[in-house]
Each structure stands twice: as C-alpha cells, then as structure tokens.
Short mmCIF file of C-alpha atoms and ligand atoms in Angstrom, two decimals:
data_model
loop_
_atom_site.label_atom_id
_atom_site.label_comp_id
_atom_site.label_asym_id
_atom_site.label_seq_id
_atom_site.Cartn_x
_atom_site.Cartn_y
_atom_site.Cartn_z
CA MET A 24 5.03 -44.76 -42.57
CA THR A 25 2.41 -45.34 -39.91
CA PRO A 26 0.26 -48.36 -40.79
CA PRO A 27 -3.36 -47.48 -41.61
CA ARG A 28 -5.60 -47.64 -38.57
CA ASP A 29 -8.93 -49.32 -38.46
CA PRO A 30 -11.10 -46.45 -37.26
CA ALA A 31 -13.47 -48.81 -35.48
CA THR A 32 -10.91 -50.63 -33.38
CA SER A 33 -7.85 -48.37 -33.01
CA PRO A 34 -7.82 -47.16 -29.40
CA THR A 35 -8.92 -43.72 -28.24
CA ILE A 36 -6.71 -41.65 -25.97
CA VAL A 37 -8.56 -39.39 -23.54
CA TRP A 38 -6.04 -36.83 -22.37
CA LEU A 39 -7.14 -35.46 -18.99
CA ARG A 40 -5.66 -32.26 -17.60
CA ASP A 41 -7.78 -30.06 -15.30
CA ASP A 42 -10.72 -32.47 -15.44
CA LEU A 43 -9.75 -35.38 -13.21
CA ARG A 44 -13.15 -37.08 -13.15
CA VAL A 45 -15.06 -39.79 -14.96
CA ALA A 46 -18.57 -38.33 -14.54
CA ASP A 47 -19.63 -35.35 -16.66
CA ASN A 48 -16.53 -35.70 -18.76
CA PRO A 49 -17.43 -35.00 -22.41
CA ALA A 50 -14.09 -36.24 -23.79
CA LEU A 51 -14.53 -39.56 -22.00
CA THR A 52 -18.16 -39.84 -23.08
CA ALA A 53 -17.14 -39.23 -26.69
CA ALA A 54 -14.50 -41.95 -26.36
CA ALA A 55 -17.13 -44.35 -25.01
CA GLU A 56 -19.40 -43.52 -27.94
CA ARG A 57 -16.61 -44.16 -30.42
CA GLY A 58 -16.58 -47.72 -29.20
CA ALA A 59 -12.88 -48.62 -29.40
CA PRO A 60 -10.70 -49.42 -26.34
CA VAL A 61 -9.89 -46.37 -24.21
CA VAL A 62 -6.64 -45.22 -22.64
CA VAL A 63 -6.98 -42.34 -20.17
CA LEU A 64 -3.76 -40.35 -20.02
CA TYR A 65 -2.47 -37.85 -17.48
CA LEU A 66 0.75 -36.12 -18.46
CA LEU A 67 2.85 -34.27 -15.93
CA ASP A 68 4.11 -31.52 -18.22
CA GLU A 69 6.70 -29.33 -16.54
CA GLN A 70 8.53 -28.65 -19.78
CA SER A 71 6.22 -26.95 -22.25
CA ARG A 72 7.00 -23.27 -22.63
CA GLY A 73 5.14 -20.86 -20.35
CA ILE A 74 3.31 -23.47 -18.26
CA ARG A 75 3.43 -22.40 -14.63
CA PRO A 76 4.91 -25.12 -12.39
CA LEU A 77 2.45 -26.35 -9.77
CA GLY A 78 2.86 -25.11 -6.22
CA SER A 79 3.68 -27.50 -3.38
CA ALA A 80 0.14 -27.85 -1.99
CA SER A 81 -1.23 -28.42 -5.50
CA ARG A 82 1.33 -31.17 -6.02
CA TRP A 83 0.13 -32.84 -2.85
CA TRP A 84 -3.46 -32.59 -4.07
CA LEU A 85 -2.58 -33.86 -7.55
CA HIS A 86 -0.91 -37.00 -6.14
CA HIS A 87 -4.04 -38.01 -4.26
CA SER A 88 -6.36 -36.93 -7.01
CA LEU A 89 -4.53 -39.15 -9.51
CA GLU A 90 -4.71 -42.11 -7.13
CA ALA A 91 -8.46 -41.63 -6.88
CA LEU A 92 -8.78 -41.19 -10.63
CA ALA A 93 -6.78 -44.36 -11.33
CA ALA A 94 -9.29 -46.34 -9.26
CA SER A 95 -12.33 -44.80 -11.02
CA VAL A 96 -10.85 -45.31 -14.49
CA SER A 97 -10.12 -48.96 -13.81
CA GLU A 98 -13.66 -49.43 -12.40
CA ILE A 99 -15.14 -48.32 -15.71
CA GLY A 100 -12.84 -50.67 -17.60
CA ALA A 101 -10.46 -48.22 -19.31
CA THR A 102 -6.67 -48.19 -18.95
CA PHE A 103 -5.04 -45.40 -16.95
CA VAL A 104 -1.61 -44.21 -18.03
CA LEU A 105 0.74 -41.69 -16.45
CA ARG A 106 3.55 -40.13 -18.44
CA ARG A 107 5.86 -37.23 -17.73
CA GLY A 108 7.38 -34.72 -20.15
CA ALA A 109 6.49 -32.14 -22.78
CA ALA A 110 3.05 -32.87 -24.24
CA ALA A 111 4.33 -32.23 -27.78
CA VAL A 112 6.66 -35.22 -27.35
CA GLU A 113 4.80 -37.53 -24.98
CA LEU A 114 1.34 -37.50 -26.50
CA PRO A 115 2.56 -38.52 -30.01
CA ARG A 116 4.73 -41.15 -28.31
CA LEU A 117 1.70 -42.73 -26.65
CA VAL A 118 -0.25 -42.48 -29.92
CA SER A 119 2.47 -44.48 -31.59
CA ASP A 120 2.87 -46.96 -28.66
CA ILE A 121 -0.75 -48.07 -28.88
CA ALA A 122 -1.50 -47.18 -32.54
CA ALA A 123 -4.28 -44.88 -31.37
CA GLY A 124 -6.86 -43.71 -33.88
CA ALA A 125 -8.36 -40.82 -31.93
CA VAL A 126 -7.40 -38.34 -29.23
CA PHE A 127 -10.02 -36.47 -27.24
CA TRP A 128 -9.63 -33.80 -24.57
CA ASN A 129 -11.54 -31.09 -22.76
CA ARG A 130 -10.49 -27.56 -23.53
CA ARG A 131 -8.12 -25.42 -21.42
CA TYR A 132 -8.14 -21.64 -21.49
CA GLY A 133 -4.64 -20.49 -20.44
CA GLY A 134 -2.43 -18.99 -23.15
CA PRO A 135 0.52 -21.46 -23.15
CA GLN A 136 -1.85 -24.42 -22.77
CA ARG A 137 -3.90 -23.32 -25.77
CA GLU A 138 -0.74 -23.06 -27.84
CA VAL A 139 0.29 -26.61 -26.90
CA ASP A 140 -3.18 -27.96 -27.63
CA ALA A 141 -3.58 -26.18 -30.97
CA ALA A 142 -0.20 -27.43 -32.21
CA LEU A 143 -1.02 -31.00 -31.17
CA LYS A 144 -4.46 -30.86 -32.72
CA SER A 145 -3.01 -30.00 -36.08
CA SER A 146 0.02 -32.32 -35.96
CA LEU A 147 -2.05 -35.35 -34.87
CA ARG A 148 -4.67 -34.62 -37.51
CA ASP A 149 -1.88 -34.50 -40.06
CA LEU A 150 -1.03 -38.05 -38.97
CA GLY A 151 -4.58 -39.07 -39.79
CA LEU A 152 -6.00 -39.20 -36.27
CA THR A 153 -9.40 -37.98 -35.22
CA VAL A 154 -8.78 -35.19 -32.71
CA GLN A 155 -11.63 -33.47 -30.91
CA SER A 156 -11.89 -31.07 -27.99
CA PHE A 157 -14.87 -30.38 -25.76
CA GLN A 158 -16.30 -27.84 -23.33
CA ALA A 159 -16.18 -29.23 -19.80
CA ASN A 160 -14.70 -26.88 -17.24
CA LEU A 161 -16.52 -23.58 -17.74
CA LEU A 162 -20.26 -23.02 -18.08
CA HIS A 163 -19.58 -20.36 -20.70
CA GLU A 164 -16.44 -20.40 -22.80
CA PRO A 165 -14.69 -17.03 -22.92
CA TRP A 166 -15.29 -16.31 -26.61
CA THR A 167 -19.05 -16.83 -26.17
CA VAL A 168 -19.54 -14.02 -23.63
CA THR A 169 -18.86 -10.56 -24.98
CA THR A 170 -20.32 -7.07 -24.67
CA GLY A 171 -22.77 -5.81 -27.29
CA SER A 172 -19.86 -4.43 -29.27
CA GLY A 173 -18.04 -7.78 -29.21
CA THR A 174 -15.31 -6.83 -26.72
CA PRO A 175 -14.55 -8.80 -23.54
CA PHE A 176 -16.31 -7.78 -20.34
CA ARG A 177 -14.18 -6.01 -17.76
CA VAL A 178 -16.95 -5.62 -15.18
CA PHE A 179 -18.47 -8.57 -13.35
CA THR A 180 -22.17 -7.64 -13.07
CA PRO A 181 -22.91 -7.22 -16.79
CA PHE A 182 -20.70 -10.25 -17.51
CA TRP A 183 -22.74 -12.46 -15.20
CA LYS A 184 -26.04 -11.00 -16.41
CA SER A 185 -25.05 -11.87 -19.92
CA CYS A 186 -24.16 -15.44 -18.84
CA LEU A 187 -27.50 -15.82 -17.09
CA ALA A 188 -29.32 -14.58 -20.18
CA ALA A 189 -27.56 -17.14 -22.41
CA ALA A 190 -28.86 -20.67 -23.00
CA PRO A 191 -28.83 -22.52 -19.65
CA PRO A 192 -25.88 -24.86 -18.98
CA ARG A 193 -26.33 -28.40 -20.27
CA GLU A 194 -27.23 -31.33 -18.00
CA PRO A 195 -24.22 -33.22 -16.60
CA LEU A 196 -23.27 -36.42 -18.42
CA PRO A 197 -23.38 -39.78 -16.62
CA GLU A 198 -20.13 -41.66 -16.16
CA PRO A 199 -19.48 -44.22 -18.88
CA THR A 200 -19.47 -47.89 -17.93
CA SER A 201 -18.05 -51.10 -19.39
CA LEU A 202 -15.29 -49.62 -21.50
CA ASP A 203 -12.48 -51.76 -22.86
CA GLY A 204 -8.87 -50.96 -22.07
CA VAL A 205 -5.55 -51.72 -23.73
CA GLU A 206 -3.15 -54.25 -22.19
CA GLY A 207 0.53 -53.70 -21.54
CA VAL A 208 0.85 -49.92 -21.95
CA ASP A 209 3.86 -48.42 -20.15
CA SER A 210 2.95 -46.08 -17.34
CA ASP A 211 4.83 -44.22 -14.63
CA SER A 212 3.61 -44.74 -11.13
CA VAL A 213 2.42 -41.61 -9.35
CA GLY A 214 4.91 -42.26 -6.56
CA ASP A 215 7.76 -41.85 -9.10
CA TRP A 216 6.87 -38.20 -9.45
CA ALA A 217 7.71 -37.21 -5.88
CA LEU A 218 4.72 -34.92 -5.62
CA LEU A 219 4.40 -35.43 -1.87
CA PRO A 220 6.54 -33.60 0.68
CA THR A 221 8.93 -35.84 2.57
CA ARG A 222 11.55 -33.94 4.54
CA PRO A 223 9.69 -32.49 6.32
CA ASP A 224 6.22 -33.90 5.66
CA TRP A 225 4.25 -30.69 6.22
CA ALA A 226 1.00 -32.09 4.84
CA GLY A 227 -0.51 -33.54 8.06
CA GLY A 228 -3.08 -30.76 8.49
CA ILE A 229 -3.99 -30.84 4.80
CA ARG A 230 -4.54 -34.60 4.95
CA GLU A 231 -6.87 -34.13 7.88
CA ALA A 232 -8.85 -31.37 6.19
CA TRP A 233 -9.39 -32.83 2.71
CA THR A 234 -10.29 -35.93 0.71
CA PRO A 235 -9.14 -35.28 -2.85
CA GLY A 236 -10.91 -37.06 -5.71
CA GLU A 237 -14.24 -37.22 -7.43
CA ARG A 238 -16.07 -39.05 -4.64
CA GLY A 239 -14.91 -36.52 -2.06
CA ALA A 240 -16.10 -33.75 -4.37
CA LEU A 241 -19.57 -35.18 -4.87
CA ALA A 242 -19.96 -35.84 -1.15
CA GLN A 243 -18.96 -32.25 -0.44
CA LEU A 244 -21.46 -30.88 -2.97
CA GLU A 245 -24.22 -33.03 -1.53
CA ARG A 246 -23.46 -31.94 2.03
CA PHE A 247 -23.41 -28.30 1.03
CA ALA A 248 -26.62 -28.43 -1.02
CA ALA A 249 -28.48 -30.29 1.73
CA HIS A 250 -27.27 -28.22 4.71
CA ASP A 251 -25.31 -25.01 4.21
CA LEU A 252 -26.72 -23.59 0.98
CA ALA A 253 -29.88 -22.62 2.90
CA HIS A 254 -27.98 -19.95 4.87
CA TYR A 255 -25.15 -19.23 2.42
CA ASP A 256 -25.98 -15.56 1.88
CA THR A 257 -25.86 -14.60 5.55
CA ALA A 258 -23.26 -17.08 6.84
CA ARG A 259 -20.71 -17.12 4.02
CA ASP A 260 -18.67 -14.22 5.36
CA ALA A 261 -17.96 -15.69 8.78
CA PRO A 262 -14.74 -17.70 8.67
CA GLY A 263 -15.53 -19.56 11.90
CA GLY A 264 -18.80 -20.97 10.58
CA GLU A 265 -17.51 -23.06 7.67
CA ALA A 266 -20.75 -22.34 5.82
CA THR A 267 -19.30 -22.17 2.31
CA SER A 268 -19.11 -25.09 -0.09
CA ARG A 269 -15.33 -25.80 0.08
CA LEU A 270 -15.54 -26.94 -3.50
CA SER A 271 -12.67 -24.77 -4.73
CA PRO A 272 -9.88 -27.38 -4.94
CA TYR A 273 -12.29 -29.87 -6.51
CA LEU A 274 -13.28 -27.32 -9.14
CA ARG A 275 -9.65 -26.37 -9.65
CA PHE A 276 -8.63 -29.95 -10.49
CA GLY A 277 -11.89 -30.69 -12.23
CA GLU A 278 -12.89 -33.46 -9.85
CA ILE A 279 -16.30 -31.90 -10.12
CA SER A 280 -17.59 -29.79 -12.99
CA PRO A 281 -19.44 -26.49 -12.79
CA PHE A 282 -22.26 -28.21 -14.68
CA GLN A 283 -22.67 -30.69 -11.81
CA VAL A 284 -22.60 -27.84 -9.30
CA TRP A 285 -25.14 -25.89 -11.33
CA GLN A 286 -27.42 -28.87 -11.68
CA ARG A 287 -27.41 -29.71 -7.96
CA THR A 288 -27.87 -26.15 -6.68
CA GLN A 289 -30.16 -24.81 -9.38
CA ARG A 290 -32.30 -27.67 -10.61
CA GLY A 291 -31.79 -30.27 -7.88
CA GLU A 292 -34.05 -30.96 -4.92
CA LEU A 293 -33.78 -27.93 -2.64
CA ASP A 294 -35.87 -26.52 0.17
CA ALA A 295 -37.21 -22.98 -0.09
CA ALA A 296 -34.35 -21.37 1.86
CA ALA A 297 -31.72 -23.13 -0.27
CA ARG A 298 -33.53 -22.05 -3.40
CA ARG A 299 -33.48 -18.43 -2.21
CA ASN A 300 -29.73 -18.62 -1.54
CA ALA A 301 -28.78 -20.41 -4.75
CA PRO A 302 -28.39 -17.29 -6.96
CA LYS A 303 -25.85 -15.76 -4.57
CA PHE A 304 -23.87 -18.99 -4.50
CA LEU A 305 -23.99 -19.32 -8.26
CA SER A 306 -22.75 -15.77 -8.66
CA GLU A 307 -19.58 -16.91 -6.86
CA ILE A 308 -19.25 -19.67 -9.44
CA GLY A 309 -19.72 -16.73 -11.82
CA TRP A 310 -16.60 -15.04 -10.38
CA ARG A 311 -14.65 -18.17 -11.26
CA GLU A 312 -15.97 -17.91 -14.82
CA PHE A 313 -15.19 -14.17 -14.88
CA ASN A 314 -11.58 -14.72 -13.82
CA TRP A 315 -11.08 -17.33 -16.53
CA ASN A 316 -12.61 -14.96 -19.02
CA ILE A 317 -10.11 -12.30 -17.95
CA LEU A 318 -7.19 -14.76 -18.10
CA PHE A 319 -8.21 -15.87 -21.58
CA HIS A 320 -7.75 -12.29 -22.78
CA ALA A 321 -4.80 -11.48 -20.47
CA PRO A 322 -2.77 -14.71 -20.23
CA ASP A 323 0.02 -13.06 -18.21
CA LEU A 324 -2.38 -12.12 -15.38
CA HIS A 325 -0.03 -13.37 -12.64
CA GLU A 326 2.82 -11.23 -13.90
CA LYS A 327 1.29 -8.06 -15.24
CA ASN A 328 -1.06 -5.45 -13.82
CA PHE A 329 -4.37 -5.76 -15.62
CA ARG A 330 -4.64 -1.96 -15.33
CA ALA A 331 -1.43 -0.53 -16.74
CA ASP A 332 -1.63 2.65 -14.61
CA PHE A 333 -0.62 0.45 -11.65
CA ASP A 334 2.80 -0.01 -13.24
CA ALA A 335 3.57 3.37 -11.62
CA PHE A 336 2.86 2.08 -8.10
CA PRO A 337 5.85 2.60 -5.77
CA TRP A 338 6.00 -0.88 -4.16
CA GLN A 339 8.47 -1.20 -1.29
CA ALA A 340 11.12 -3.92 -1.39
CA PRO A 341 9.77 -6.17 1.36
CA ASP A 342 11.66 -6.37 4.62
CA PRO A 343 12.39 -10.13 4.78
CA ARG A 344 11.40 -10.20 8.46
CA ASP A 345 8.00 -8.63 7.72
CA LEU A 346 7.41 -10.95 4.82
CA GLU A 347 8.26 -13.97 6.92
CA ALA A 348 6.01 -12.73 9.72
CA TRP A 349 3.15 -12.48 7.21
CA GLN A 350 3.83 -15.93 5.75
CA GLN A 351 4.06 -17.57 9.16
CA GLY A 352 1.18 -15.74 10.80
CA ARG A 353 3.26 -13.69 13.28
CA THR A 354 2.37 -10.12 12.30
CA GLY A 355 0.75 -9.38 15.66
CA ILE A 356 -2.58 -8.70 13.92
CA PRO A 357 -4.72 -11.67 15.03
CA PHE A 358 -7.17 -11.89 12.12
CA VAL A 359 -4.29 -11.80 9.61
CA ASP A 360 -2.26 -14.33 11.58
CA ALA A 361 -5.17 -16.74 12.00
CA GLY A 362 -5.75 -16.68 8.23
CA MET A 363 -2.12 -17.25 7.36
CA ARG A 364 -1.93 -20.17 9.78
CA GLU A 365 -5.16 -21.64 8.46
CA LEU A 366 -3.52 -21.53 5.03
CA TRP A 367 -0.30 -23.14 6.22
CA GLN A 368 -2.05 -25.86 8.20
CA THR A 369 -4.90 -26.77 5.86
CA GLY A 370 -3.97 -25.48 2.38
CA TYR A 371 -7.11 -23.33 2.43
CA MET A 372 -8.23 -19.96 3.77
CA HIS A 373 -11.70 -18.53 4.05
CA ASN A 374 -12.47 -15.93 1.36
CA ARG A 375 -13.09 -13.03 3.78
CA VAL A 376 -9.73 -13.64 5.43
CA ARG A 377 -7.98 -14.01 2.06
CA MET A 378 -9.12 -10.48 1.26
CA VAL A 379 -7.91 -9.17 4.61
CA VAL A 380 -4.46 -10.82 4.54
CA ALA A 381 -3.94 -9.71 0.93
CA SER A 382 -4.96 -6.15 1.75
CA PHE A 383 -2.60 -6.17 4.75
CA LEU A 384 0.38 -7.27 2.65
CA ILE A 385 -0.35 -4.92 -0.22
CA LYS A 386 -1.64 -1.86 1.59
CA ASN A 387 -0.14 -1.93 5.08
CA LEU A 388 3.24 -3.34 4.09
CA LEU A 389 3.23 -1.89 0.52
CA VAL A 390 4.44 -5.22 -0.86
CA ASP A 391 3.83 -5.94 -4.54
CA TRP A 392 0.75 -8.16 -4.96
CA ARG A 393 2.80 -10.59 -7.09
CA ILE A 394 4.79 -11.65 -4.02
CA GLY A 395 1.64 -12.55 -2.11
CA GLU A 396 0.13 -14.22 -5.15
CA GLN A 397 3.18 -16.48 -5.44
CA TRP A 398 2.94 -17.48 -1.76
CA PHE A 399 -0.74 -18.39 -2.22
CA TRP A 400 0.16 -20.22 -5.43
CA ASP A 401 2.56 -22.39 -3.47
CA THR A 402 0.43 -23.00 -0.39
CA LEU A 403 -3.24 -23.17 -1.50
CA VAL A 404 -4.75 -26.50 -2.48
CA ASP A 405 -7.13 -24.55 -4.73
CA ALA A 406 -4.38 -22.38 -6.31
CA ASP A 407 -5.94 -21.49 -9.62
CA GLU A 408 -4.24 -19.89 -12.58
CA ALA A 409 -7.07 -17.45 -13.13
CA SER A 410 -8.71 -16.93 -9.75
CA ASN A 411 -5.52 -16.49 -7.73
CA PRO A 412 -3.99 -13.63 -9.72
CA GLY A 413 -7.47 -12.32 -10.52
CA ASN A 414 -8.32 -11.96 -6.84
CA TRP A 415 -4.91 -10.61 -5.84
CA GLN A 416 -5.26 -7.95 -8.50
CA TRP A 417 -8.82 -7.34 -7.35
CA VAL A 418 -7.58 -6.58 -3.82
CA ALA A 419 -4.64 -4.53 -5.13
CA GLY A 420 -6.93 -2.36 -7.24
CA SER A 421 -5.04 -3.20 -10.41
CA GLY A 422 -7.48 -5.89 -11.59
CA ALA A 423 -10.70 -6.13 -13.54
CA ASP A 424 -13.67 -4.61 -11.69
CA ALA A 425 -11.32 -4.28 -8.71
CA ALA A 426 -11.90 -2.91 -5.23
CA PRO A 427 -10.83 0.75 -5.27
CA TYR A 428 -7.30 1.06 -3.90
CA PHE A 429 -8.32 3.61 -1.29
CA ARG A 430 -10.70 1.11 0.34
CA ILE A 431 -8.26 -0.37 2.83
CA PHE A 432 -9.50 -3.11 5.13
CA ASN A 433 -8.94 -2.52 8.81
CA PRO A 434 -8.17 -6.07 10.01
CA LEU A 435 -9.26 -5.28 13.57
CA LEU A 436 -12.69 -4.05 12.47
CA GLN A 437 -13.01 -6.96 10.04
CA ALA A 438 -12.36 -9.36 12.93
CA GLU A 439 -14.98 -7.62 15.09
CA LYS A 440 -17.50 -7.86 12.33
CA PHE A 441 -16.87 -11.36 10.98
CA ASP A 442 -15.36 -13.23 13.94
CA ARG A 443 -17.25 -11.51 16.72
CA ASP A 444 -16.75 -14.24 19.31
CA GLY A 445 -13.10 -14.69 18.26
CA ALA A 446 -13.52 -18.45 17.81
CA TYR A 447 -11.77 -18.51 14.42
CA GLN A 448 -8.80 -16.51 15.70
CA ARG A 449 -8.42 -18.67 18.80
CA ARG A 450 -8.62 -21.86 16.73
CA TYR A 451 -5.44 -20.96 14.86
CA LEU A 452 -3.69 -18.84 17.50
CA PRO A 453 -3.55 -20.81 20.72
CA GLU A 454 -1.03 -18.33 22.18
CA LEU A 455 -3.32 -15.32 21.67
CA GLY A 456 -3.53 -13.25 24.85
CA THR A 457 -0.25 -14.62 26.26
CA ASP A 458 3.26 -13.09 26.23
CA ASP A 459 4.14 -15.42 23.35
CA TYR A 460 1.93 -13.53 20.91
CA PRO A 461 3.93 -10.85 19.02
CA GLN A 462 3.38 -7.08 19.00
CA PRO A 463 2.04 -5.68 15.68
CA ILE A 464 4.81 -5.31 13.10
CA VAL A 465 3.21 -2.19 11.68
CA ASP A 466 1.08 0.75 12.80
CA LEU A 467 -2.22 0.27 10.96
CA LYS A 468 -3.13 3.96 10.84
CA LYS A 469 0.27 5.26 9.70
CA SER A 470 0.71 2.55 7.10
CA ARG A 471 -2.75 3.25 5.77
CA ASP A 472 -1.84 6.92 5.24
CA LEU A 473 1.37 5.91 3.45
CA ALA A 474 -0.59 3.59 1.16
CA LEU A 475 -3.02 6.35 0.25
CA ALA A 476 -0.10 8.68 -0.56
CA ALA A 477 1.47 5.96 -2.74
CA TYR A 478 -1.80 5.53 -4.56
CA GLU A 479 -1.78 9.23 -5.47
CA GLN A 480 1.17 8.42 -7.77
CA VAL A 481 -0.94 5.87 -9.65
CA LYS A 482 -3.74 8.39 -9.95
CA ARG A 483 -1.38 11.04 -11.31
CA ALA A 484 0.10 8.52 -13.77
CA GLY A 485 -3.45 7.67 -14.87
CA GLU A 486 -4.37 11.34 -15.32
CA SER A 487 -1.24 12.22 -17.28
CA GLY A 488 -1.41 9.00 -19.37
P1 FAD B 16 -17.81 -20.79 -2.01
O1 FAD B 16 -18.16 -19.51 -1.35
O2 FAD B 16 -18.59 -21.99 -1.63
O3 FAD B 16 -17.91 -20.53 -3.58
C1 FAD B 16 -18.15 -21.57 -4.52
C2 FAD B 16 -17.10 -21.57 -5.60
O4 FAD B 16 -17.14 -20.35 -6.33
C3 FAD B 16 -15.68 -21.69 -5.09
O5 FAD B 16 -15.35 -23.03 -4.84
C4 FAD B 16 -14.89 -21.07 -6.24
O6 FAD B 16 -14.70 -21.99 -7.28
C5 FAD B 16 -15.83 -19.98 -6.72
N1 FAD B 16 -15.47 -18.70 -6.09
C6 FAD B 16 -15.94 -18.19 -4.93
N2 FAD B 16 -15.42 -16.95 -4.72
C7 FAD B 16 -14.62 -16.69 -5.78
C8 FAD B 16 -13.80 -15.59 -6.14
N3 FAD B 16 -13.70 -14.48 -5.39
N4 FAD B 16 -13.09 -15.69 -7.29
C9 FAD B 16 -13.17 -16.79 -8.07
N5 FAD B 16 -13.93 -17.85 -7.78
C10 FAD B 16 -14.64 -17.80 -6.64
N6 FAD B 16 -10.27 -19.17 -5.41
C11 FAD B 16 -9.79 -20.24 -6.05
O7 FAD B 16 -10.56 -21.12 -6.43
N7 FAD B 16 -8.45 -20.37 -6.29
C12 FAD B 16 -7.55 -19.41 -5.88
O8 FAD B 16 -6.36 -19.56 -6.15
C13 FAD B 16 -8.05 -18.29 -5.18
N8 FAD B 16 -7.20 -17.33 -4.73
C14 FAD B 16 -7.70 -16.24 -4.07
C15 FAD B 16 -6.83 -15.24 -3.64
C16 FAD B 16 -7.32 -14.13 -2.95
C17 FAD B 16 -6.36 -13.02 -2.52
C18 FAD B 16 -8.70 -14.02 -2.71
C19 FAD B 16 -9.24 -12.81 -1.99
C20 FAD B 16 -9.56 -14.99 -3.14
C21 FAD B 16 -9.09 -16.11 -3.83
N9 FAD B 16 -9.96 -17.12 -4.28
C22 FAD B 16 -9.45 -18.19 -4.96
C23 FAD B 16 -11.42 -16.96 -4.20
C24 FAD B 16 -12.12 -17.53 -2.96
O9 FAD B 16 -11.48 -17.12 -1.80
C25 FAD B 16 -12.22 -19.04 -2.96
O10 FAD B 16 -12.72 -19.50 -4.20
C26 FAD B 16 -13.16 -19.53 -1.87
O11 FAD B 16 -12.75 -19.07 -0.62
C27 FAD B 16 -13.23 -21.03 -1.89
O12 FAD B 16 -14.04 -21.51 -0.86
P2 FAD B 16 -15.41 -22.22 -1.17
O13 FAD B 16 -15.21 -23.25 -2.22
O14 FAD B 16 -15.99 -22.66 0.11
O15 FAD B 16 -16.24 -21.01 -1.80
#
C-alpha cells in the first residue's frame, strides 16, 4: 500500500514533452500554484507503441534543447530529471521514487501519444494522485474547431476563419520563480542518450546555423518582429533573403509557444508595416494548427494517403542512384540541389524550396511521397509529426486542401522567379557552372508528361469509386 500523501507537501511532477520551456508553460504554472516542491521530468520514450522514433537532426536538437532546459529549470529552483523508457513504466516509477502527489502535463495531439497519456491519467488517478493536463501547444485544440455540422475541416481557409472568429488566444504566462526542488532524485545525464552524431559528426553546419533552447527562440522572435515581419508578405518566398521567422524548430520542440508568437506579432509593439504583414504571418501559424487538426483526425498521416483515391497512384520503385542524387543535391537541377544541400548542411530548408524539391521527387521522379517524407523526417531540425506529412501530402495532391496534382512546379522557372540573381543557388552549389556540376538526371518535360498520365489513373479510380 502506498502511504497517504500530504496533498500540500507531496511533490508535483511536471512531465514535459513537446513543450521544452519554462515561460508560458501552463503545467509548470499550475505546479507553482500548487505550492509543493517541483520535479520537471523529460522522458525519452522510444518504447511506447506507435510513437515515431525521432530523426537524426531532431535528436541533435533535442540534446541541446534539454541542456538549455536543465539550466532554466534549475534557475527557477525546480529539480530537472531525465529518464528513459516507456512512459507507462517510468512515470509511475518516478511517482513512487519521490512520493509525488500530483502530475501535470501539457496535452499532445498524436494518436499513440494520446493513448499513453489517457492510460496514465486514469492509472495515476486510481493511485490517488491529482493528474491534470493543459492546453499549451496549439492556439485552438482540434476538437474545438469544427464545421457548422460538427465535422472536422478539410479546407484551410474556412478552418482559419473559424479560428479567427473564436475567442482570441490567451495571454502568455510568465515563467514561475522561486520554486522548491527535491533532493537526491536519480536522473540520467543527457550525454548517456547518445543523441549527438559522433562518427562522423555531421552536425557542424547545424551548430553554426542554430541555437536551440528557449532563449534562442525568444531572441529569434524578437529579431523577426522588429525587422523582418514588416516585409514578410513580399519577401517570404525568396529563399536567399532569409526573411521568414525561422521559428519552426522552436515551435516543434515547444521552446516557444504559439501564444507567445501570437502575442508578439499581434498585440506587441509593431510599426505600421509590421502590423499590415502580421495577418499573413499568422496564417502560416494557422497552417501549423491546420496540420495538427488533420493529424488529430488522421493519426496515420505519415503512412496513409489522406485522400484514399491516391492509393491507386502508380508510384515507381525509385532508382537508388536517382534517390541518392536527390538526397545529396546532385540531380543537375540547381534549385533542387541547392535546397537539398541547404537541408543537409543546416537541418533546414526554405519553404518555397521544400515545395519544389518535394514536387521534383514526387512528380518528376514518380517516387512515393512517403520516401521523401522519411528523408525530411530524418534530416530536418523542425521535423514535425503533423506538418511534415501534411505538407508532403499537400504537394503530392493526396492531402487535405492539397495542391492539385496536375500543377507541377518547373524548378527552372521557380528559380528564375524566386532566386533571380542566383545567390541562393550559388551559396550551396559552389561548383555550379563548372564541369563538376552534374547533367540533369531527368528530362523535365518528358517526366512531367509521364506524371500527368499517371495521375489519370487516380482520376479514373476516383470516378469509378
Ligand atoms: P515562417 O514563414 O516564418 O512561418 C512561421 C511558422 O508557421 C513556422 O515556423 C511554422 O511553424 C508555421 N508554418 C509555416 N508554413 C507552414 C506550413 N506550410 N505548414 C505548417 N506550418 C507552417 N514545417 C515544419 O514546421 N515542420 C516540418 O516538418 C515541415 N515539413 C515540410 C515539408 C514540406 C514538403 C513542405 C513543403 C513544408 C514543410 N514545412 C514544415 C512547412 C514550412 O516549410 C516550414 O514551417 C517553414 O519553412 C519554416 O520556416 P519559418 O519558421 O521561417 O517559417
């Protein structure tokens, strides 16, 4: 029998997952309000059923993010604990180690994660603990945004209109101060988890490009709101200009919350031009919300076509040489190659180029979108369970509110339009214009015609189904 806990003094566990921050963290704020000592837990769970293992670039990010979080948690006085294993085993173990009286967390929206959380909520409550979950990572939780007839939205514009018409997002919460911790709790050290690459260490370019952690996130938001937001609408499509916020990995790991982003770019101090551009920027935050809404209703989004008629699509088994050329940025199509090398070197790729490289793989090489999605999953620092498959399916035509399949990007025209002076392509392709740069691996016009013919099969399947 577990000894009775004194509700006022038994410690609170705050279980952090995709919310690696101390500011605007409702679970942490609730723990501070409860008044007892606080243990902040991060669990590396690679065992629970259905949870997708992190890709390599995400593991790199997580390592540094946890180091930053450990420092912030100790600054506010709480104890930071790392454990590894299935949540259903490890969380009750920590509860028993410290005789915790309450467990708080912020909600997750993926299918397997919700199953884990629901089971723990009920089993810990059965043990007599106070267990509470909070809204922290989406402005609008999926079950709160539905069409007039109560069904989920499948089209972005009415979805976002409905979000904008709802009660405005709450103000961000300040970070708690002067918490008490718990002495002597066992913890792994983040180095034990071997999240960083060693042989070889391919992360040099990523290290140069990014500063993971909450402070880096807030600095990035501030820089963007003060400088680039003012010309976001016109400059966001040019990959050479770096005019977008670059908040995606921070949002992915929850080092910043969408409430903080909303507050700074909607209510914060902005000049007139920034104010004019804010709605466009926020609609991109809206696409993040939309993808999570879709994933909530279709938890197998990275495996299954959202539109079932695409199951009839005649994907080609990829030629390993072509696939490798795409992955390594050696297709002979400069805009595609620059994007793929940006990804490899920095763990990031500009959105316009992501669309072009995805279209090239899917429509010019007729490779199943799932293969490209998996490569992005492994190499992006912002690899997101909802937005990555959501966008791949958007490009493929199989997704929610997707680009029509027959709209096939011409990567040469895209480069002319969005990288007119070629600066972006030259940055990543120093050998461009020399004999070392490869010939195109595919004829753009012929492959486009083949893709359109393949799409006819989907259309026929749709008509007969
Ligand atoms: P900004 O333009 O400053 O936008 C602000 C924020 O809005 C972003 O940080 C992001 O959180 C959100 N956002 C912007 N565009 C989108 C979008 N199309 N879908 C969903 N959210 C969006 N984004 C990810 O966060 N993770 C992914 O794994 C991911 N995979 C993608 C795969 C493909 C094939 C494509 C075409 C796009 C993908 N995106 C993904 C969306 C988009 O490319 C990135 O969010 C964006 O480039 C990040 O840069 P930023 O933060 O400067 O964006």
